[in-house]
Short mmCIF file of C-alpha atoms and ligand atoms in Angstrom, two decimals:
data_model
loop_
_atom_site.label_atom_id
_atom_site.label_comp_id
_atom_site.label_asym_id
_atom_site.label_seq_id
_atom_site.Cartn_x
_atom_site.Cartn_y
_atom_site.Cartn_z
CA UNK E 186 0.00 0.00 0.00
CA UNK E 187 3.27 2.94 1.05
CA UNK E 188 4.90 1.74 -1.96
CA UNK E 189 1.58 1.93 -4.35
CA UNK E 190 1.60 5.26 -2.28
CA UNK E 191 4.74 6.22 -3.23
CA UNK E 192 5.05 5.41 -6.76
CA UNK E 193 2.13 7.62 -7.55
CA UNK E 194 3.40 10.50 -5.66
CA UNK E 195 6.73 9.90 -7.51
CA UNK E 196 4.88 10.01 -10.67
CA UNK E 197 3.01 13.22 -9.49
CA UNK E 198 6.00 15.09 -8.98
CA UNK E 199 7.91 13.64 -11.80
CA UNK E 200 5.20 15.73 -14.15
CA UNK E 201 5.14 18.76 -11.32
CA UNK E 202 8.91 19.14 -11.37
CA UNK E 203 10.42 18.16 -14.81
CA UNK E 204 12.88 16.34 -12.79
CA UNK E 205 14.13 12.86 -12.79
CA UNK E 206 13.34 10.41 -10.27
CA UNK E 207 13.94 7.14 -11.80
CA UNK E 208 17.79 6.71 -11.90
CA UNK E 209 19.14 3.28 -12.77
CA UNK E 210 22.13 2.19 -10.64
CA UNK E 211 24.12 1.82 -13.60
CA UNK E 212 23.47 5.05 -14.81
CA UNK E 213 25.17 6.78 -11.59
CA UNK E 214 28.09 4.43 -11.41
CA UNK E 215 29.04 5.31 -15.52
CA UNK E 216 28.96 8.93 -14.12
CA UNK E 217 31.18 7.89 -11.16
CA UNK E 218 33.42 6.28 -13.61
CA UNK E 219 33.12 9.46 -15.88
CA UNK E 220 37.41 11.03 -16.71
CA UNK E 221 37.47 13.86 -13.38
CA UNK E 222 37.43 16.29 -16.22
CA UNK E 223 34.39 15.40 -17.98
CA UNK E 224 32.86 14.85 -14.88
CA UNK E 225 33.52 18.43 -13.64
CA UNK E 226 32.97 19.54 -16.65
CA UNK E 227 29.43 18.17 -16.97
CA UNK E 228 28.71 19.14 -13.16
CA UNK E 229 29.21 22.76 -13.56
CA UNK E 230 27.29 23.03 -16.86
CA UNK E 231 24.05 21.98 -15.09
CA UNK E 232 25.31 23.83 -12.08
CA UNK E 233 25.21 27.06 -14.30
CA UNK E 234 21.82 26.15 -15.71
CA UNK E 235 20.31 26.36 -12.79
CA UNK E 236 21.93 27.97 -10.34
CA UNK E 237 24.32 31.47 -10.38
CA UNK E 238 27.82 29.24 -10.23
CA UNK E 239 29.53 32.23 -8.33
CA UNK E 240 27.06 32.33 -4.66
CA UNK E 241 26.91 29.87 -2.23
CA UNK E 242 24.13 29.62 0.93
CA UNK E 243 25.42 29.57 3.93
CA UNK E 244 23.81 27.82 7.42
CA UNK E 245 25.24 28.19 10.79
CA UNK E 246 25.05 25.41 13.38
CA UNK E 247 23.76 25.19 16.91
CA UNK E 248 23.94 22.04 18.86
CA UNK E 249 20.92 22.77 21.28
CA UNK E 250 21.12 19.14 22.93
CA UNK E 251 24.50 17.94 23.41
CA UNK E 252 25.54 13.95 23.59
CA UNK E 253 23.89 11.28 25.32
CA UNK E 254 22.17 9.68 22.73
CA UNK E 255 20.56 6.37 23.20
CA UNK E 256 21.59 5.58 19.32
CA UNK E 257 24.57 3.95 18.26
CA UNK E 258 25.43 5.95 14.97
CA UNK E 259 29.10 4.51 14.59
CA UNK E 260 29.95 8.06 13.26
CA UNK E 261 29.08 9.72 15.66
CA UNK E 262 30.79 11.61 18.69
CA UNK E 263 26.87 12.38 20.62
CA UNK E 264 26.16 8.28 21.11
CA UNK E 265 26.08 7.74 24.96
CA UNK E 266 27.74 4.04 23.88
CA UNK E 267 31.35 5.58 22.66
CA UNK E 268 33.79 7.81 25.54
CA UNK E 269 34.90 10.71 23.40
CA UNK E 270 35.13 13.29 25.95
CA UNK E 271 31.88 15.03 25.18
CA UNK E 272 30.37 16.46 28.15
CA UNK E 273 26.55 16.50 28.09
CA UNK E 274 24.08 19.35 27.85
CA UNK E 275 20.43 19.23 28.41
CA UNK E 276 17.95 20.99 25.78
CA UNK E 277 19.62 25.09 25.74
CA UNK E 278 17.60 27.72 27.57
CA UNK E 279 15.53 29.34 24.49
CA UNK E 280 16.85 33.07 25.12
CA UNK E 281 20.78 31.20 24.63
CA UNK E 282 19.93 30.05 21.33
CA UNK E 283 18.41 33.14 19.87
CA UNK E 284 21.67 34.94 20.94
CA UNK E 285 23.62 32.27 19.30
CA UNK E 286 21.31 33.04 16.44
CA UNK E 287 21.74 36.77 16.17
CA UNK E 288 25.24 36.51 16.29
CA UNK E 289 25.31 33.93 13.40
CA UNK E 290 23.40 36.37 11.56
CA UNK E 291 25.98 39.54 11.79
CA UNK E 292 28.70 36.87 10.73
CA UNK E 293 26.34 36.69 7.11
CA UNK E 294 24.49 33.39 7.98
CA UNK E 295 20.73 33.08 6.61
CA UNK E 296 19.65 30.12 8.01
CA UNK E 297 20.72 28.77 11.18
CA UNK E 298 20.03 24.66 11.55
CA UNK E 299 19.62 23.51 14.83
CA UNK E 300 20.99 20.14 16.18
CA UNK E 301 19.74 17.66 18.76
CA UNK E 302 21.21 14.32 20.07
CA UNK E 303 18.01 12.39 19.99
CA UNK E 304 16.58 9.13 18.76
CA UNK E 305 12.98 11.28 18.58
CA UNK E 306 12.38 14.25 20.97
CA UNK E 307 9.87 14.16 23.46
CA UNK E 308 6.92 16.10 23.21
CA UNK E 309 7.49 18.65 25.49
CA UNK E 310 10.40 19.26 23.53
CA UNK E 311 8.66 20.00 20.60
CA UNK E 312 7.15 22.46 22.39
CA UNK E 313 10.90 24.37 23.24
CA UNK E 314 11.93 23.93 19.89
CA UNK E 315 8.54 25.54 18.95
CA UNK E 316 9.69 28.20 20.61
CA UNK E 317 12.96 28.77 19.00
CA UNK E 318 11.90 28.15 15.33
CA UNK E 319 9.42 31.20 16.03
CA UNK E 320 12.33 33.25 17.67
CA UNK E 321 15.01 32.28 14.42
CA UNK E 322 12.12 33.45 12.66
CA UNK E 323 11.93 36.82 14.03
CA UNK E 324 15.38 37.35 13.17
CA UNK E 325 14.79 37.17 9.56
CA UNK E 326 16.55 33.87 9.47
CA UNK E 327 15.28 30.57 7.96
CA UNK E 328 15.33 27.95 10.24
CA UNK E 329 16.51 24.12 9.86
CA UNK E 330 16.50 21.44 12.62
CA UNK E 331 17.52 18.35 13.04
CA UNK E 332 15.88 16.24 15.66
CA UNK E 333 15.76 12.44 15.35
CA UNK E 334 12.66 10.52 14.41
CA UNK E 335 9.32 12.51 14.41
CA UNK E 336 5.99 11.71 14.72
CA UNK E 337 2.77 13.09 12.71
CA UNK E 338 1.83 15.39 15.32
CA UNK E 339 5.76 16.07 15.65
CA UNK E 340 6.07 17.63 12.67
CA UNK E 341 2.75 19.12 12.30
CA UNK E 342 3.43 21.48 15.34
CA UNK E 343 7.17 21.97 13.92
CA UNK E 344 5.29 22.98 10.63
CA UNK E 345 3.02 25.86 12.26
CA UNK E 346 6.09 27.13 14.34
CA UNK E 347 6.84 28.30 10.74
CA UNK E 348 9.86 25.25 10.03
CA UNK E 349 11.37 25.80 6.80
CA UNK E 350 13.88 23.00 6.76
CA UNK E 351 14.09 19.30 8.47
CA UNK E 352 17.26 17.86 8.14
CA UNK E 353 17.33 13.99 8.44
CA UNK E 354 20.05 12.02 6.75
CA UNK E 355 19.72 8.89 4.99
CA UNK E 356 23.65 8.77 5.55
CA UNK E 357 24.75 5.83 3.46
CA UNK E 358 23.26 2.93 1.40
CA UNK E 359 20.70 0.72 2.63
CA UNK E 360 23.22 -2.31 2.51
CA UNK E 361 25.99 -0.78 4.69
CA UNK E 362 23.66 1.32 7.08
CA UNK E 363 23.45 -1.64 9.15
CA UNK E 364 27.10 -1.97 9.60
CA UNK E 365 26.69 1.89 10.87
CA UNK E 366 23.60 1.81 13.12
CA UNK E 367 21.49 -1.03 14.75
CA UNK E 368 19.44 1.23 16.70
CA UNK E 369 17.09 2.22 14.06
CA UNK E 370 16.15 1.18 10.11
CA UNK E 371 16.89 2.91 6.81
CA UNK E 372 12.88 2.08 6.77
CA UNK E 373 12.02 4.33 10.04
CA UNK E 374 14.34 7.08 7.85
CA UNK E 375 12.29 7.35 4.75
CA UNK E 376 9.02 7.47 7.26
CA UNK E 377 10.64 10.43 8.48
CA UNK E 378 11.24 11.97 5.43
CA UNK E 379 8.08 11.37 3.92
CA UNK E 380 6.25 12.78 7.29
CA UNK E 381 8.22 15.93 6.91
CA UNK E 382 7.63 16.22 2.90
CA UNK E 383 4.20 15.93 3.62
CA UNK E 384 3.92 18.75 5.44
CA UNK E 385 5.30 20.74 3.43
CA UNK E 386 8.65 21.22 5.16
CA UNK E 387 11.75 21.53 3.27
CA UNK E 388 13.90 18.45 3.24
CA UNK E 389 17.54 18.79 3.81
CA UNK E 390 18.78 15.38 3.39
CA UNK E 391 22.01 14.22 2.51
CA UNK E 392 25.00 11.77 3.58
CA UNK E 393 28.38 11.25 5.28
CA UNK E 394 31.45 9.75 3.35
CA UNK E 395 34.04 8.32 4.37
CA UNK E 396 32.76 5.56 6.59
CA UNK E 397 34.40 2.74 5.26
CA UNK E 398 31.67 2.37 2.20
CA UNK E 399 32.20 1.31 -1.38
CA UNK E 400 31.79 3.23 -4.51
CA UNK E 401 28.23 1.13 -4.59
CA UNK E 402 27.67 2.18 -1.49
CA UNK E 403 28.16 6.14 -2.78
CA UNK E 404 26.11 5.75 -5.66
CA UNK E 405 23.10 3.95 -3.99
CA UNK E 406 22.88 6.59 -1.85
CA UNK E 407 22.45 9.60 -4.49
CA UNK E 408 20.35 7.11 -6.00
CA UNK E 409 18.16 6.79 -2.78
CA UNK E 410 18.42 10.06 -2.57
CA UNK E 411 17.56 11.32 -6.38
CA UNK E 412 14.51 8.87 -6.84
CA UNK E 413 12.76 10.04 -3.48
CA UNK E 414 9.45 11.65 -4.44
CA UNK E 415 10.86 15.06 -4.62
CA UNK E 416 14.70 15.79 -4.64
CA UNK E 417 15.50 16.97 -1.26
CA UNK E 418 16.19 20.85 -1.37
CA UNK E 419 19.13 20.62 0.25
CA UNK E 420 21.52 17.61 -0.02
CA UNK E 421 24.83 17.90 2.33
CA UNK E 422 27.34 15.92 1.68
CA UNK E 423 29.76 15.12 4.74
CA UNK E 424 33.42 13.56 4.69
CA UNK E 425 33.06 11.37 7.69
CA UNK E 426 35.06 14.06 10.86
CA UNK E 427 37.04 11.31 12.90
CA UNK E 428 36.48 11.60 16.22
CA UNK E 429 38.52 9.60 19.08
CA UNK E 430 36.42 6.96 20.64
CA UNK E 431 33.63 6.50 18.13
CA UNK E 432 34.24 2.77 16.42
CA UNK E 433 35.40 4.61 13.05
CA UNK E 434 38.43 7.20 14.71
CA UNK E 435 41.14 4.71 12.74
CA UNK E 436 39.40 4.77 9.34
CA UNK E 437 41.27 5.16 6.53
CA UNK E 438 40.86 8.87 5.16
CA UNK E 439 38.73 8.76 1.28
CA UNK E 440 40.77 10.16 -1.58
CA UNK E 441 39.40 13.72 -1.89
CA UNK E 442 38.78 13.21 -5.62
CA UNK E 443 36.52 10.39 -4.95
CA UNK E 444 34.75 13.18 -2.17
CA UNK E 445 34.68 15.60 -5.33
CA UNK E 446 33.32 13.40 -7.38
CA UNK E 447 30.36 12.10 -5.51
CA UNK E 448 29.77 16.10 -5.03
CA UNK E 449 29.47 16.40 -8.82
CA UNK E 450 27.29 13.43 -9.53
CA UNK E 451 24.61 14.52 -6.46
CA UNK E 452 24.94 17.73 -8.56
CA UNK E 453 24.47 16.28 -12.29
CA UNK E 454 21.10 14.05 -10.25
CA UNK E 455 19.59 16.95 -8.74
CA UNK E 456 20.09 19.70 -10.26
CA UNK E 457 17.84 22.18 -8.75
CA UNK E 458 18.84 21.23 -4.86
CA UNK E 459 21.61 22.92 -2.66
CA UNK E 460 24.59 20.29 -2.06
CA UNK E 461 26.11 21.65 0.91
CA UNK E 462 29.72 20.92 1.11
CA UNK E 463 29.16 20.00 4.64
CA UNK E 464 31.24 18.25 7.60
CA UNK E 465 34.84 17.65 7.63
CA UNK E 466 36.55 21.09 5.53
CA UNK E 467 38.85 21.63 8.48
CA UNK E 468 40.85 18.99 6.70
CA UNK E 469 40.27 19.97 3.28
CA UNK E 470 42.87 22.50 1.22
CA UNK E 471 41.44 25.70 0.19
CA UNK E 472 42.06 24.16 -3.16
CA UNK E 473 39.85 21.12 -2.57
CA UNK E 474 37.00 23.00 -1.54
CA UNK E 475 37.34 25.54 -4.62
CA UNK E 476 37.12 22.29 -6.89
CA UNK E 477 33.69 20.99 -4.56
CA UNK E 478 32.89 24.14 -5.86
CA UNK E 479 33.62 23.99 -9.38
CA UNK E 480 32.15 20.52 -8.94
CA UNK E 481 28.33 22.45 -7.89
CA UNK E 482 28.52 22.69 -4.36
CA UNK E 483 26.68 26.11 -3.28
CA UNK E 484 26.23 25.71 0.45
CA UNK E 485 28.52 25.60 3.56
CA UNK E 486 28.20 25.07 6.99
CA UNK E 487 29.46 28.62 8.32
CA UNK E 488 31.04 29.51 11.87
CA UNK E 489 33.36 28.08 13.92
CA UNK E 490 31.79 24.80 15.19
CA UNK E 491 29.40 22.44 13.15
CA UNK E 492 27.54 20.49 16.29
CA UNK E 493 30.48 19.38 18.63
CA UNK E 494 33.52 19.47 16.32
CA UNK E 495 35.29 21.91 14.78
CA UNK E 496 34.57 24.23 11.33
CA UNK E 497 36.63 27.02 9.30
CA UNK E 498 36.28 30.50 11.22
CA UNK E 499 33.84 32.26 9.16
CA UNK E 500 37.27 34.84 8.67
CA UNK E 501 38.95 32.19 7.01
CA UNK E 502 35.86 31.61 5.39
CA UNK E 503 35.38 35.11 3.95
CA UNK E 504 38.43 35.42 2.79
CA UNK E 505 38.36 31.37 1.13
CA UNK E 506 35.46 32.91 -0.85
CA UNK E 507 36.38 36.27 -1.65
CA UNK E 508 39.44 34.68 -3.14
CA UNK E 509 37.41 32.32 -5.26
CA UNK E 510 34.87 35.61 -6.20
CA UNK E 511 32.13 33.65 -4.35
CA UNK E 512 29.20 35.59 -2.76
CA UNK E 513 27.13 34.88 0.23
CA UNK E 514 23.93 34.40 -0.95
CA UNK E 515 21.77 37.16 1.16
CA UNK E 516 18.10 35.96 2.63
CA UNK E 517 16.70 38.05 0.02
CA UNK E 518 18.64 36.48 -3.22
CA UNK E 519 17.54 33.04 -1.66
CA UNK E 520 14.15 33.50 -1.19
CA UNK E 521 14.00 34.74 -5.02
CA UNK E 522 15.51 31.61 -6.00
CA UNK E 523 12.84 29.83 -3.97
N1 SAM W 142 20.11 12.94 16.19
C1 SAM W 142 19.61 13.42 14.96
C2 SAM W 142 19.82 12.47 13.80
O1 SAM W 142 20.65 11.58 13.91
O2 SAM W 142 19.15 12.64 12.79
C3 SAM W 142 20.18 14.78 14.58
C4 SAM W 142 21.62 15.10 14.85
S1 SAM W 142 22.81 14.08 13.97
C5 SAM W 142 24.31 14.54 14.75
C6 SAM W 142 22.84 14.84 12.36
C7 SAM W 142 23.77 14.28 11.33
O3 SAM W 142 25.11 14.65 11.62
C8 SAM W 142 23.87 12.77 11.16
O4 SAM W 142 22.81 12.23 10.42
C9 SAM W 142 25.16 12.64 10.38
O5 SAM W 142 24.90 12.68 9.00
C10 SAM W 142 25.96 13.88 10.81
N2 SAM W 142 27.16 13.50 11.56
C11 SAM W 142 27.23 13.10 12.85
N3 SAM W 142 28.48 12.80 13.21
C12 SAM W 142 29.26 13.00 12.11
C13 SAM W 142 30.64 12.85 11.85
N4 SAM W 142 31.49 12.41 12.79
N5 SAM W 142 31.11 13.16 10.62
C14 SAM W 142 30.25 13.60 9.67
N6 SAM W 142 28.92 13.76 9.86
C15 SAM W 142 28.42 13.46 11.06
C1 DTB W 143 24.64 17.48 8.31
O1 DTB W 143 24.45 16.81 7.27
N1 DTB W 143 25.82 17.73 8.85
C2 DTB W 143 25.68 18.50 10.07
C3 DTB W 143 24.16 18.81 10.10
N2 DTB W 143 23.66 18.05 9.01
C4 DTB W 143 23.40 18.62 11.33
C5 DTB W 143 26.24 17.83 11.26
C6 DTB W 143 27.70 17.45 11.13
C7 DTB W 143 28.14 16.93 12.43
C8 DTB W 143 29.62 16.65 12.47
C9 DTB W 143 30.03 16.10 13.78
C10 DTB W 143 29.80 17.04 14.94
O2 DTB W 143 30.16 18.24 14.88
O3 DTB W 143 29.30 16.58 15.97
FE1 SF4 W 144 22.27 10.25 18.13
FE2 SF4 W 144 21.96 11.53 15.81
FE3 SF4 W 144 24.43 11.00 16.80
FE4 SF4 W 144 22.96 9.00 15.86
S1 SF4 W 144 23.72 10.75 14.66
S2 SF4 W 144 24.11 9.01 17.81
S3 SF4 W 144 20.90 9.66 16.46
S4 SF4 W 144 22.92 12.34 17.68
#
């Protein structure tokens, strides 16, 4: 019945959006396996189709509920099951975060994402969070969070506190998410996602690499990720940060082409999303992130900290993109670009 669901609804938006949503595997690995240069090549052409190639978005981070997290996300420094040092923080006093928030927005930021360690918040945290979307708001910012598992009623009340953004990651493939998480399904995921969609939120959902995965594993993710009903809007794309104590601190580090490259092909598959060059930059060269760039990337993660681990200074940051004759795309250019 979901998938006879589904299927229509991809068909629906397949006429509503011009888009595609029916990419073969095969189709996605041959662009993997593309020469770099014709790759790039082919991944800023649609980039300049549809988007201005010299502008990027930026979003500013809060982590408003540090560690302790019943789930065991091997990835991840915030699981209660790995020692990495963290020290825990209840749910942030509102009147903290919309300082946070102001200050993001003098830096340039125009949408500030906000980060919980949960499995699925509570209701009476729905209720705080309320509280800040509607305070972001006021700002002028867009607001994003990122929250765990929701339920109807969840994201109904997350949708009248004037949400623009959810942010819920499908991560990896379907195969090798169970080799990342046990906790929870690829399944409970997608009814995420489609809860959020639903209501008309803005998806922001995207992937970490890095993890140990294969260049399947890559490509059935954008492939997840491409044939969902509607593209997400904004699809990051993280290189896996390696933190001490989590069960993947010794993985090997992913050739940065291969991180390039999967940046190009989310950008030939969905051409009319954001793909936020997202997690791990503090270890990339200036000169890898201009070619992310050049590859279609037009978002960032801006400010000094992502959730709990480190980011560029948005100085550095500045100065990154004035060298590269990049612009931070105001509120007002974004909201023309819809
Ligand atoms: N608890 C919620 C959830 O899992 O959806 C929201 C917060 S969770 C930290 C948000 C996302 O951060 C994860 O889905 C993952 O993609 C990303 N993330 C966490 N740890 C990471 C790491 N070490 N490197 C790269 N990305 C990471
Ligand atoms: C996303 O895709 N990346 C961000 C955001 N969405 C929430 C989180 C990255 C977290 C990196 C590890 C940390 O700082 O804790
Ligand atoms: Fe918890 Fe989210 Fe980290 Fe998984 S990724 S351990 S759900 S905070």
């Amino acid at each position: 019945m979901r998938a006879e669901s589904c299927l229509n609804l991809a068909d629906k938006h397949r006429a509503e959006d011009g888009l595609r949503h029916d990419w073969r595997l095969d189709e996605i690995q041959a662009l993997f396996a593309l020469p770099f240069n014709d790759l790039v090549f082919r991944a800023q052409s649609v980039h300049r189709a549809y988007f201005d190639p010299n502008e990027v978005q930026v979003s500013s981070l809060l982590s408003i509920k540090t560690g302790a997290c019943s789930e065991d996300c091997a990835y991840c420094p915030q699981s209660a099951r790995y020692d990495t040092g963290l020290k825990r923080e209840e749910l942030m006093p509102v009147d903290e975060v919309l300082q946070a928030a102001a200050q993001a927005k003098q830096q340039g930021a125009s949408r500030f994402c906000m980060g919980a360690a949960w499995r699925s918040p509570k209701d009476r945290d729905i209720e705080k969070v309320a509280a800040m979307i509607a305070g972001v708001r006021a700002l002028g910012m867009e607001t994003c969070v990122t929250l765990g598992m929701l339920t109807d009623e969840q994201t109904r009340r997350l949708k009248e506190a004037g949400l623009d953004y959810y942010n819920h990651n499908l991560d990896t493939s379907e195969e090798y998410y169970s080799e990342i998480i046990s906790t929870r399904t690829y399944q409970d995921r997608l009814d995420t996602l489609e809860r959020v969609r639903e209501a008309g939120i803005h998806v922001c959902c995207g992937g970490i690499v890095g993890m140990g995965e294969s260049d399947d594993d890559r490509a059935k993710l954008l492939q997840e990720l491409v044939n969902l009903p509607q593209h997400p809007d904004s699809v990051p794309i993280n290189m896996l940060v390696r933190v001490e104590g989590t069960p993947l601190a010794d993985n090997e580090k992913l050739d940065p082409l291969v991180f390039v490259r999967t940046i190009a092909v989310a950008r030939i598959l969905m051409p009319r999303s954001r793909v936020r060059l997202s997690a791990g930059r503090t270890e990339m060269s200036d000169e890898m992130q201009a070619l992310c760039f050049l590859a279609g990337a037009n978002s960032i993660f801006y400010g000094e900290k992502l959730l709990t681990t480190g980011n560029p200074i948005a100085e550095g940051d500045r100065q990154l993109l004035g060298r590269l004759g990049i612009r931070m795309a105001g509120l007002t250019a974004q909201l023309l670009n819809g």
